Tab-separated table of C-alpha atoms in Angstrom:
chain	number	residue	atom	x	y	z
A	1	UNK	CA	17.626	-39.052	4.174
A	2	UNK	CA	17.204	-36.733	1.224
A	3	UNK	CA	15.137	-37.959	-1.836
A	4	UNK	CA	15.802	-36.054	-5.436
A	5	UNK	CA	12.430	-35.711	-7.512
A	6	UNK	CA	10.664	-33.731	-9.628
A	7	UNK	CA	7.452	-32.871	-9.484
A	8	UNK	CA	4.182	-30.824	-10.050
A	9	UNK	CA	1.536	-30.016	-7.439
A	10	UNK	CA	-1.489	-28.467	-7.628
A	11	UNK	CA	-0.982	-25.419	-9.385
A	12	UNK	CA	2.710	-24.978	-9.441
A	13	UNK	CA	5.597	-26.419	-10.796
A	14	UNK	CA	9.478	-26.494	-9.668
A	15	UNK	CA	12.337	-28.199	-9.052
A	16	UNK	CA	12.779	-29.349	-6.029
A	17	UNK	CA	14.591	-31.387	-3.700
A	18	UNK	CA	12.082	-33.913	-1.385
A	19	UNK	CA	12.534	-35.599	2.172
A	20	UNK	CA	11.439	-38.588	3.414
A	21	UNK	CA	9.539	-37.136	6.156
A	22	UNK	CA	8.537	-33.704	7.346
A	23	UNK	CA	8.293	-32.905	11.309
A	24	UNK	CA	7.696	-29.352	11.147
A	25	UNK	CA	4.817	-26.488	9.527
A	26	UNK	CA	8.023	-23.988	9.457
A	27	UNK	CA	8.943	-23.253	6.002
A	28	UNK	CA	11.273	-20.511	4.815
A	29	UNK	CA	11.343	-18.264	1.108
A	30	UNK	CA	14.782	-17.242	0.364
A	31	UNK	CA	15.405	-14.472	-2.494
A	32	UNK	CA	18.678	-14.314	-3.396
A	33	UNK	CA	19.828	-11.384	-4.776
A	34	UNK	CA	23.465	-10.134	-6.267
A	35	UNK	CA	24.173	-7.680	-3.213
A	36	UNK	CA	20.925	-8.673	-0.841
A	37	UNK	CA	19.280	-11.357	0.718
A	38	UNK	CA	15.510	-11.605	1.729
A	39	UNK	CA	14.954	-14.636	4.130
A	40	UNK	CA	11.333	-14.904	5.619
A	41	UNK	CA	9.845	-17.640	7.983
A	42	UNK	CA	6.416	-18.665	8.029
A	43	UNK	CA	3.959	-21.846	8.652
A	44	UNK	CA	2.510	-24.063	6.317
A	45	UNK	CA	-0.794	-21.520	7.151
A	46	UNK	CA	-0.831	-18.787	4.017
A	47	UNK	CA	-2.424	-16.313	6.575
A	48	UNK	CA	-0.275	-16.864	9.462
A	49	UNK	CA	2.397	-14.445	10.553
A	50	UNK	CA	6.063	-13.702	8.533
A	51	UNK	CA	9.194	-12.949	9.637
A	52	UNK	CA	11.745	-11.293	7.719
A	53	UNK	CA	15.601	-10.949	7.432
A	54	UNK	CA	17.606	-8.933	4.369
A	55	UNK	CA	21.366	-9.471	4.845
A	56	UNK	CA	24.496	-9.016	2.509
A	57	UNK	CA	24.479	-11.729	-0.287
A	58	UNK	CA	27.782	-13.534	0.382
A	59	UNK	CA	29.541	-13.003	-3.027
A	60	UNK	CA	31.598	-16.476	-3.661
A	61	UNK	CA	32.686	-17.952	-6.965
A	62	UNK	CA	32.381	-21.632	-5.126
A	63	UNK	CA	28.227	-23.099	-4.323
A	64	UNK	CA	29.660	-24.852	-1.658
A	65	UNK	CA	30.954	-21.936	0.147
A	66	UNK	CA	28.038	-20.199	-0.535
A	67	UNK	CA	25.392	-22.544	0.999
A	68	UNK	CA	27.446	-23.436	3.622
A	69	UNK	CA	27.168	-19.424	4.464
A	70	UNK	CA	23.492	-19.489	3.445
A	71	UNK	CA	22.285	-21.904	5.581
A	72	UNK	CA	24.145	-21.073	8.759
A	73	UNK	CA	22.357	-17.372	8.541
A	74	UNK	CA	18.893	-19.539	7.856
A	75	UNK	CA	20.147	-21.762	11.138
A	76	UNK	CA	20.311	-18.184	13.139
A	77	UNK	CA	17.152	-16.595	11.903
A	78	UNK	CA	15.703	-19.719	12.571
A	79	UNK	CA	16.914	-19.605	16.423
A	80	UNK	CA	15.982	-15.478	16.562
A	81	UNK	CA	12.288	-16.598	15.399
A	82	UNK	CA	12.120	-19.127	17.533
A	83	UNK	CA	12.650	-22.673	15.677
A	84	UNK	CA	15.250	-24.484	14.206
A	85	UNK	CA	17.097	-25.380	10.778
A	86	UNK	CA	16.041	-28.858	11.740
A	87	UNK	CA	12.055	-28.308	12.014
A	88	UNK	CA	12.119	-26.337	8.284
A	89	UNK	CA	10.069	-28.572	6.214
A	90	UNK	CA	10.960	-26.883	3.139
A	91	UNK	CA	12.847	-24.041	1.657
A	92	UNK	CA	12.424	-22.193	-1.434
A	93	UNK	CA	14.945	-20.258	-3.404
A	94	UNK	CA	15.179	-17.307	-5.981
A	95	UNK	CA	18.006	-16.991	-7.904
A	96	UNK	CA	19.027	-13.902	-9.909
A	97	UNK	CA	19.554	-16.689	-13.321
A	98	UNK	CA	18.140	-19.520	-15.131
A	99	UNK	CA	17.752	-22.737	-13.064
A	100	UNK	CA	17.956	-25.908	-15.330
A	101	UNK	CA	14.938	-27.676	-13.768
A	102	UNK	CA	15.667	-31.340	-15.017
A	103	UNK	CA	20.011	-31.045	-13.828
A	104	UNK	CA	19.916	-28.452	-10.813
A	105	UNK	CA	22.162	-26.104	-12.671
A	106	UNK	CA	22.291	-22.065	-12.384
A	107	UNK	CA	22.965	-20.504	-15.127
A	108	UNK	CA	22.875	-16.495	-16.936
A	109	UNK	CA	24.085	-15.348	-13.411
A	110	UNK	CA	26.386	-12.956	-13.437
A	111	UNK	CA	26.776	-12.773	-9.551
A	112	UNK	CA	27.158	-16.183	-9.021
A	113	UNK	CA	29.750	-17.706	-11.754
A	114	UNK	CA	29.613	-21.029	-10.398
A	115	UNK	CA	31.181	-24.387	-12.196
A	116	UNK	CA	28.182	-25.847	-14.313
A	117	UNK	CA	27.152	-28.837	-11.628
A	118	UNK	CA	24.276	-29.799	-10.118
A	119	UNK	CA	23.849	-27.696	-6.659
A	120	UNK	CA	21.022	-30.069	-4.654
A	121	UNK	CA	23.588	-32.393	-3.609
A	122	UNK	CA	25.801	-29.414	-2.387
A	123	UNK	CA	22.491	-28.052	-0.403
A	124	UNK	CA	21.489	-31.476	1.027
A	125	UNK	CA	24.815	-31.164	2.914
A	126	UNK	CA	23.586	-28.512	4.540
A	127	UNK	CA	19.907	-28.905	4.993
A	128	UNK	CA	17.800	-31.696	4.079
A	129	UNK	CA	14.701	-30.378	4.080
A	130	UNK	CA	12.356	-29.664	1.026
A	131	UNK	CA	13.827	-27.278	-1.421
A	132	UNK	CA	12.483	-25.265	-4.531
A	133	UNK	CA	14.831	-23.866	-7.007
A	134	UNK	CA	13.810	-21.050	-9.246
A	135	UNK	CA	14.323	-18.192	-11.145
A	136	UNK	CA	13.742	-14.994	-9.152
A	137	UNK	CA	11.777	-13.389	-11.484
A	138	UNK	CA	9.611	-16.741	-11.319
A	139	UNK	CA	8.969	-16.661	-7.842
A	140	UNK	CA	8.081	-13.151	-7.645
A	141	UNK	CA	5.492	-13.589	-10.466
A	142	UNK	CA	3.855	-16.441	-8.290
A	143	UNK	CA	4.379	-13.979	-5.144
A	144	UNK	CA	1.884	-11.442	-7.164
A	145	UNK	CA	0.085	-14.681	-8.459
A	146	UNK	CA	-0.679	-15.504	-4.965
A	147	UNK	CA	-0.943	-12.590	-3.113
A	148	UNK	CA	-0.565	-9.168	-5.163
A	149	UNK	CA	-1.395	-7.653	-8.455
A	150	UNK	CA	-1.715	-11.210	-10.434
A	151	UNK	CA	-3.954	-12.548	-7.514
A	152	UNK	CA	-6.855	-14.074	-9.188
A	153	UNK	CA	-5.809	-14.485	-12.451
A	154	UNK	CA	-4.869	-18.100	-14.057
A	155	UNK	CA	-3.082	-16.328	-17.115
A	156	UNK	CA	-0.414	-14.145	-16.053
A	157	UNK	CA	2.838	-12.458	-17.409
A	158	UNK	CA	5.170	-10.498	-14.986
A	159	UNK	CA	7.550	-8.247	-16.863
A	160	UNK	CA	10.296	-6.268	-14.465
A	161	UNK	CA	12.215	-3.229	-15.610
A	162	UNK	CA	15.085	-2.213	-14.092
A	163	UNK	CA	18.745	-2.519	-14.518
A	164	UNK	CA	17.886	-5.584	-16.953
A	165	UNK	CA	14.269	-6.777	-18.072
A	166	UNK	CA	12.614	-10.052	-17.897
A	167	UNK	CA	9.656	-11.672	-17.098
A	168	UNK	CA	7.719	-14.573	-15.795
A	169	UNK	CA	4.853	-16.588	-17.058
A	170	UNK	CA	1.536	-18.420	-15.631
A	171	UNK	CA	-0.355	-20.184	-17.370
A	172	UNK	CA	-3.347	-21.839	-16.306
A	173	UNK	CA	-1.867	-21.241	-12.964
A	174	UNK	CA	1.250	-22.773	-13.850
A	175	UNK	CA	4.717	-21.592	-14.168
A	176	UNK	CA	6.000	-21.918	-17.425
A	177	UNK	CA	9.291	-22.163	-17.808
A	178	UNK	CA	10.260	-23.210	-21.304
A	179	UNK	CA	12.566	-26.116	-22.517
A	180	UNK	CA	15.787	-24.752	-20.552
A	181	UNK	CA	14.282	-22.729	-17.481
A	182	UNK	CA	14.376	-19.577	-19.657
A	183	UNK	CA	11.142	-18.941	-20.803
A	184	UNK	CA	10.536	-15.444	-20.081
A	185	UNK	CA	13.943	-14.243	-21.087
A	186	UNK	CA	12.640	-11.460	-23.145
A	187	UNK	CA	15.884	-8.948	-23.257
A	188	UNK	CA	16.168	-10.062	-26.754
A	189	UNK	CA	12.942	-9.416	-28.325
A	190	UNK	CA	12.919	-7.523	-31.644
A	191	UNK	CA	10.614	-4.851	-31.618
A	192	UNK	CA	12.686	-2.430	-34.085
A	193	UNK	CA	15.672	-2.092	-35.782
A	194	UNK	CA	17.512	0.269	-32.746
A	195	UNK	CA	20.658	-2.157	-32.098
A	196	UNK	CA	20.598	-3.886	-34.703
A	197	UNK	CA	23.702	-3.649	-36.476
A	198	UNK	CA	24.680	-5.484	-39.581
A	199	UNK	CA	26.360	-8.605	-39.225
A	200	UNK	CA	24.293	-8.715	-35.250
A	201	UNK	CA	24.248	-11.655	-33.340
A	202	UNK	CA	22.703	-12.293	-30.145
A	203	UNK	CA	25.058	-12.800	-27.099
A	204	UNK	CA	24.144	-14.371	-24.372
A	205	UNK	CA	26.060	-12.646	-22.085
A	206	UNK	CA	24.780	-9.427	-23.009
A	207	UNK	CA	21.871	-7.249	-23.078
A	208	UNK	CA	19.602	-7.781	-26.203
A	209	UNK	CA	18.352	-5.246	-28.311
A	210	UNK	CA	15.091	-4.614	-26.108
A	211	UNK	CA	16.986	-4.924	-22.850
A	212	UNK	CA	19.271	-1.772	-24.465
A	213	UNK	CA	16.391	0.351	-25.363
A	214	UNK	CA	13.766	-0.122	-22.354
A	215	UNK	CA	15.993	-0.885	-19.449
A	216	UNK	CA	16.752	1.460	-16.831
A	217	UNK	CA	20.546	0.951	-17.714
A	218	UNK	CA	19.571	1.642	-21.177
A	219	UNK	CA	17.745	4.539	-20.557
A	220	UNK	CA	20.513	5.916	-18.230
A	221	UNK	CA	22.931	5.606	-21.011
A	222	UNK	CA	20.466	7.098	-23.870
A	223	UNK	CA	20.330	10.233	-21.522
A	224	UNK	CA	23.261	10.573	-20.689
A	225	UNK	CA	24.678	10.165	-24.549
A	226	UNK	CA	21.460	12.627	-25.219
A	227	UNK	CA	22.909	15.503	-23.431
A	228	UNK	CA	26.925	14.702	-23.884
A	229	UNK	CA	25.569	15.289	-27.666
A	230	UNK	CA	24.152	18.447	-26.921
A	231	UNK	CA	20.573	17.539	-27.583
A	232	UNK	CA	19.551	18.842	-24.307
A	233	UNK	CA	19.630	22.012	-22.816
A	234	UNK	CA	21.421	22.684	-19.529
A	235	UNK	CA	18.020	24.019	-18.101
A	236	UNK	CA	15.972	21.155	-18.759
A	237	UNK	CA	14.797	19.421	-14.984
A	238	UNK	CA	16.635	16.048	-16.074
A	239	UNK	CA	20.324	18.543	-15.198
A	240	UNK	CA	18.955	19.397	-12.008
A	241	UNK	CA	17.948	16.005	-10.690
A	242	UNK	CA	20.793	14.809	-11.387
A	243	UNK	CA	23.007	18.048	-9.929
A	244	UNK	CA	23.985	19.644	-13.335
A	245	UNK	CA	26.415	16.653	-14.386
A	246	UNK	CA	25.449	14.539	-16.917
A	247	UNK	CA	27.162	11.815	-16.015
A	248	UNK	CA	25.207	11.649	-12.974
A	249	UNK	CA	21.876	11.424	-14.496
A	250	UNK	CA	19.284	8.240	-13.766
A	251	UNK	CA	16.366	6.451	-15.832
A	252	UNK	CA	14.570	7.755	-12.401
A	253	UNK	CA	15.465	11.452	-13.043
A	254	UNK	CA	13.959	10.934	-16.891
A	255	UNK	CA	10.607	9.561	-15.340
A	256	UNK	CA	10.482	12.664	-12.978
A	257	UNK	CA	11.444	15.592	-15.463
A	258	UNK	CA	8.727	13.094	-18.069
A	259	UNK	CA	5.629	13.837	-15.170
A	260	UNK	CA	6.223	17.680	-15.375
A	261	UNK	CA	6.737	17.581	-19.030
A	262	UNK	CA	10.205	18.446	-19.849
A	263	UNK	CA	10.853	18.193	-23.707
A	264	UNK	CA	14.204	16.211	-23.659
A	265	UNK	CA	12.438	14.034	-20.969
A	266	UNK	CA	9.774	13.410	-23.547
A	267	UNK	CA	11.666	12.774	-25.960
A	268	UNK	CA	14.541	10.492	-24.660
A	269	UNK	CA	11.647	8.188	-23.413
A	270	UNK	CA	9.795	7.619	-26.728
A	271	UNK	CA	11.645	4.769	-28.024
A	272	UNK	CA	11.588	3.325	-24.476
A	273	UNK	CA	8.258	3.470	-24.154
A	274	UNK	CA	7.320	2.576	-27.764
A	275	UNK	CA	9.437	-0.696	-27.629
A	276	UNK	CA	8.056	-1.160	-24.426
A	277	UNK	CA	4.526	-1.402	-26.033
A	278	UNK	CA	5.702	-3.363	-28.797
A	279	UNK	CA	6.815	-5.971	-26.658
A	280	UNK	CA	4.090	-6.434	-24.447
A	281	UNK	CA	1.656	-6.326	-27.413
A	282	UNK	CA	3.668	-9.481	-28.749
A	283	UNK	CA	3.001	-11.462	-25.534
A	284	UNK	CA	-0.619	-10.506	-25.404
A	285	UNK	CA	-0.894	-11.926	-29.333
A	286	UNK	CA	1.030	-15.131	-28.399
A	287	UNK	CA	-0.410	-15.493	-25.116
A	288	UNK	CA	-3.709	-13.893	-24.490
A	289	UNK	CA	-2.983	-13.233	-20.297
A	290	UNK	CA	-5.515	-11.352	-18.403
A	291	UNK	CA	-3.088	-9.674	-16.672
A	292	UNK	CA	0.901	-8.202	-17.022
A	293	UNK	CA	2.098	-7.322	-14.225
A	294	UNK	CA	4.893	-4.624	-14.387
A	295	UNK	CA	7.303	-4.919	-11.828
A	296	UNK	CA	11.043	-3.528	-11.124
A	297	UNK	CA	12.860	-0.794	-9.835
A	298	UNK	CA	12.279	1.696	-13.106
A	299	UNK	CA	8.617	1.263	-12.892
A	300	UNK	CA	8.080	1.513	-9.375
A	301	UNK	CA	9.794	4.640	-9.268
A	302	UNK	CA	6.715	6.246	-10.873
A	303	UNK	CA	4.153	3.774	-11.555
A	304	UNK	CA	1.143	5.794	-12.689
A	305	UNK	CA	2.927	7.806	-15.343
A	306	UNK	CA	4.508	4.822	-16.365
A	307	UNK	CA	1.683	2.356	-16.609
A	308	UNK	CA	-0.182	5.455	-18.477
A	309	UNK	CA	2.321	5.717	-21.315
A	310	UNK	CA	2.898	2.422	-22.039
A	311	UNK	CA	-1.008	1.631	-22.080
A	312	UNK	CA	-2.088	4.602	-24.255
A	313	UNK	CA	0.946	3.168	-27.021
A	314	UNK	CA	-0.221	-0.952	-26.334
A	315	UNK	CA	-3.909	0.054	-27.025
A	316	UNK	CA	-2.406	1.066	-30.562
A	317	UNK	CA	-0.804	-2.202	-31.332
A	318	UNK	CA	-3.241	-5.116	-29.864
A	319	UNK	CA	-7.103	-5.830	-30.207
A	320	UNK	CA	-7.490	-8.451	-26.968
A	321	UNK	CA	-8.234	-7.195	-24.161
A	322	UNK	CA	-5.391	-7.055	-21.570
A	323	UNK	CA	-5.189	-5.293	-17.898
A	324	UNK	CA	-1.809	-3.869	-16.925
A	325	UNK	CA	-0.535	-3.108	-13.292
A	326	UNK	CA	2.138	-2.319	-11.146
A	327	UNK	CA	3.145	-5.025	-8.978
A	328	UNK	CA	2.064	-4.346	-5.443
A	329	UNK	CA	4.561	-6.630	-3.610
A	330	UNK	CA	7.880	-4.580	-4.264
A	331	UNK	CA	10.998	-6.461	-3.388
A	332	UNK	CA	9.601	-8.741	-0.964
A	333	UNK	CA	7.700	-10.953	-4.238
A	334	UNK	CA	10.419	-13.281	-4.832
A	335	UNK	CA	10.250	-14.418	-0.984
A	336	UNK	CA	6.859	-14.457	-1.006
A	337	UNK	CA	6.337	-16.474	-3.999
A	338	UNK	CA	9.375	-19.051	-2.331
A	339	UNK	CA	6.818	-19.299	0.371
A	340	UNK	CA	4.288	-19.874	-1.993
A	341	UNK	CA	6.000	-22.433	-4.014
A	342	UNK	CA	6.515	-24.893	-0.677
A	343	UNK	CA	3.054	-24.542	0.739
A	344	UNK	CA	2.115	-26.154	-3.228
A	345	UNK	CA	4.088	-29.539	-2.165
């Protein structure tokens, strides 16, 4: 028998879907992503052993299809480990969009464009176990909140840069996720007038102005429109990362040419990096975190020059004291923090 509640625990907060009875100290953290899946299996025990499992992410326009697929790989992991679906006590899941906490919808997911209903039922058919539903930027925030860079700290932002941007709050050690799940959605912060065109209007179904500056798929496209305008010289080290084609060239190749000091590198990555600044100066004002946490592909890809050129611009624009970081659990946070959130129950 499957029970449908909300509630808080200790430190955490989530939606979540609550049986009767629990038999079992396995538990499972799921992060789902558009093209991967990161399934790992632990016990109840935070320092007890994990096992892992990154598979294709099923791509399906129907939930029910999609759990049903979900859960059978859990069922077979489960078996490889050495338990079953059956002694699980809880589950907890990361989804690449906004959760609505109160009605079990997903939402702002662009790999999942699901029918606006509540998915818990459609899970319970499948597993009826304890289940979590979150954002994934959420649950990798509480992964570094439990066991990374945020570790410690009761007042927490996690920002992530890479194709898009967003971010993840904790405060007091709780997750706070705003009215409709999508506090943290920061891709449309102002921080300048680049993007903004008369007569703009926010879509929500499109990057924001600060996702389209400091992105890595913004910065790939301000490159690459930086040297199709002949800005750039063919001999700068951004060409030969990226093979002489500027078509070809990456936010990653900018970063690299940046380190060595190449002039077009330097200068495609100002407004990035002063937007950047801008941004997380506004959350330290309005928040006052110890902590952000910067996470995502375009900052891991070289984390100390990055972390050093958005603090030396932030130190400009704030007068509270704030550390920054990288994040230190890579990928594997969202899982992680799913583990994390079901131990809280």
């Amino acid at each position: 028998m499957t029970e449908f509640v909300n509630s808080a625990s200790n430190d955490l907060q989530f939606n979540q879907v609550k049986t009767v009875s629990d038999t079992s100290n396995w538990i499972a953290g799921i992060d789902i992503g558009g093209t991967k899946t990161l399934i790992m299996l632990s016990s109840q025990r935070a320092d007890s052993e994990v096992h892992e499992c990154r598979l294709p992410t099923l791509a399906s326009d129907q939930p029910d299809e999609f759990f049903r697929w979900l859960f059978a790989e859990l069922d077979t992991f489960c078996r490889e480990v050495g338990c079953s679906l059956d002694q699980l006590s809880g589950a907890g899941l990361g989804f690449p969009g906004v959760i609505l906490q109160e009605e079990g919808i997903l939402r702002n997911a662009p790999a999942f464009q699901w029918p606006e209903q509540d998915i818990r039922p459609i899970i319970a058919k499948y597993y009826n176990g304890n289940i979590i539903l979150d954002n994934d930027v959420n649950l990798a925030a509480m992964g570094e909140y439990d066991q990374g860079a945020a570790h410690g700290h009761r007042h927490c932002v996690m920002v992530t840069v890479g194709t898009g941007i967003g971010a993840a709050l904790v405060l007091n050690g709780q997750l706070y996720s705003g009215q409709n799940g999508a506090a943290g959605e920061i891709g449309h912060f102002i921080t300048g007038d680049e993007g903004l065109q008369p007569g703009y209007i926010a879509d929500a179904d499109a990057f924001g102005v600060f996702e389209q500056v400091t992105s890595g798929t913004g910065i790939t496209e301000q490159a690459r429109r930086y040297f199709a305008d002949g800005k750039g010289s063919s001999l700068s080290l951004i060409m030969s990362l990226a093979g002489g084609e500027a078509e070809q060239i990456e936010a990653r190749h900018v970063f690299k040419a940046a380190e060595s000091g190449d002039v077009a590198a330097l200068e495609i990555l100002e407004l990035p990096m002063r937007y950047m600044a801008r941004g997380l100066a506004n959350i330290t004002a309005l928040l006052n975190p110890s902590i952000i946490v910067i996470g995502g592909g375009v900052a891991a890809s070289n984390p100390t020059y990055y972390l050093n050129e958005v603090r030396t611009r932030l130190e400009r624009y704030t007068v509270l004291p704030t550390r920054l970081a990288v994040a230190e659990l890579g990928n594997k946070a969202g899982a992680i923090g799913a583990l994390a959130a079901i131990r809280s129950i």
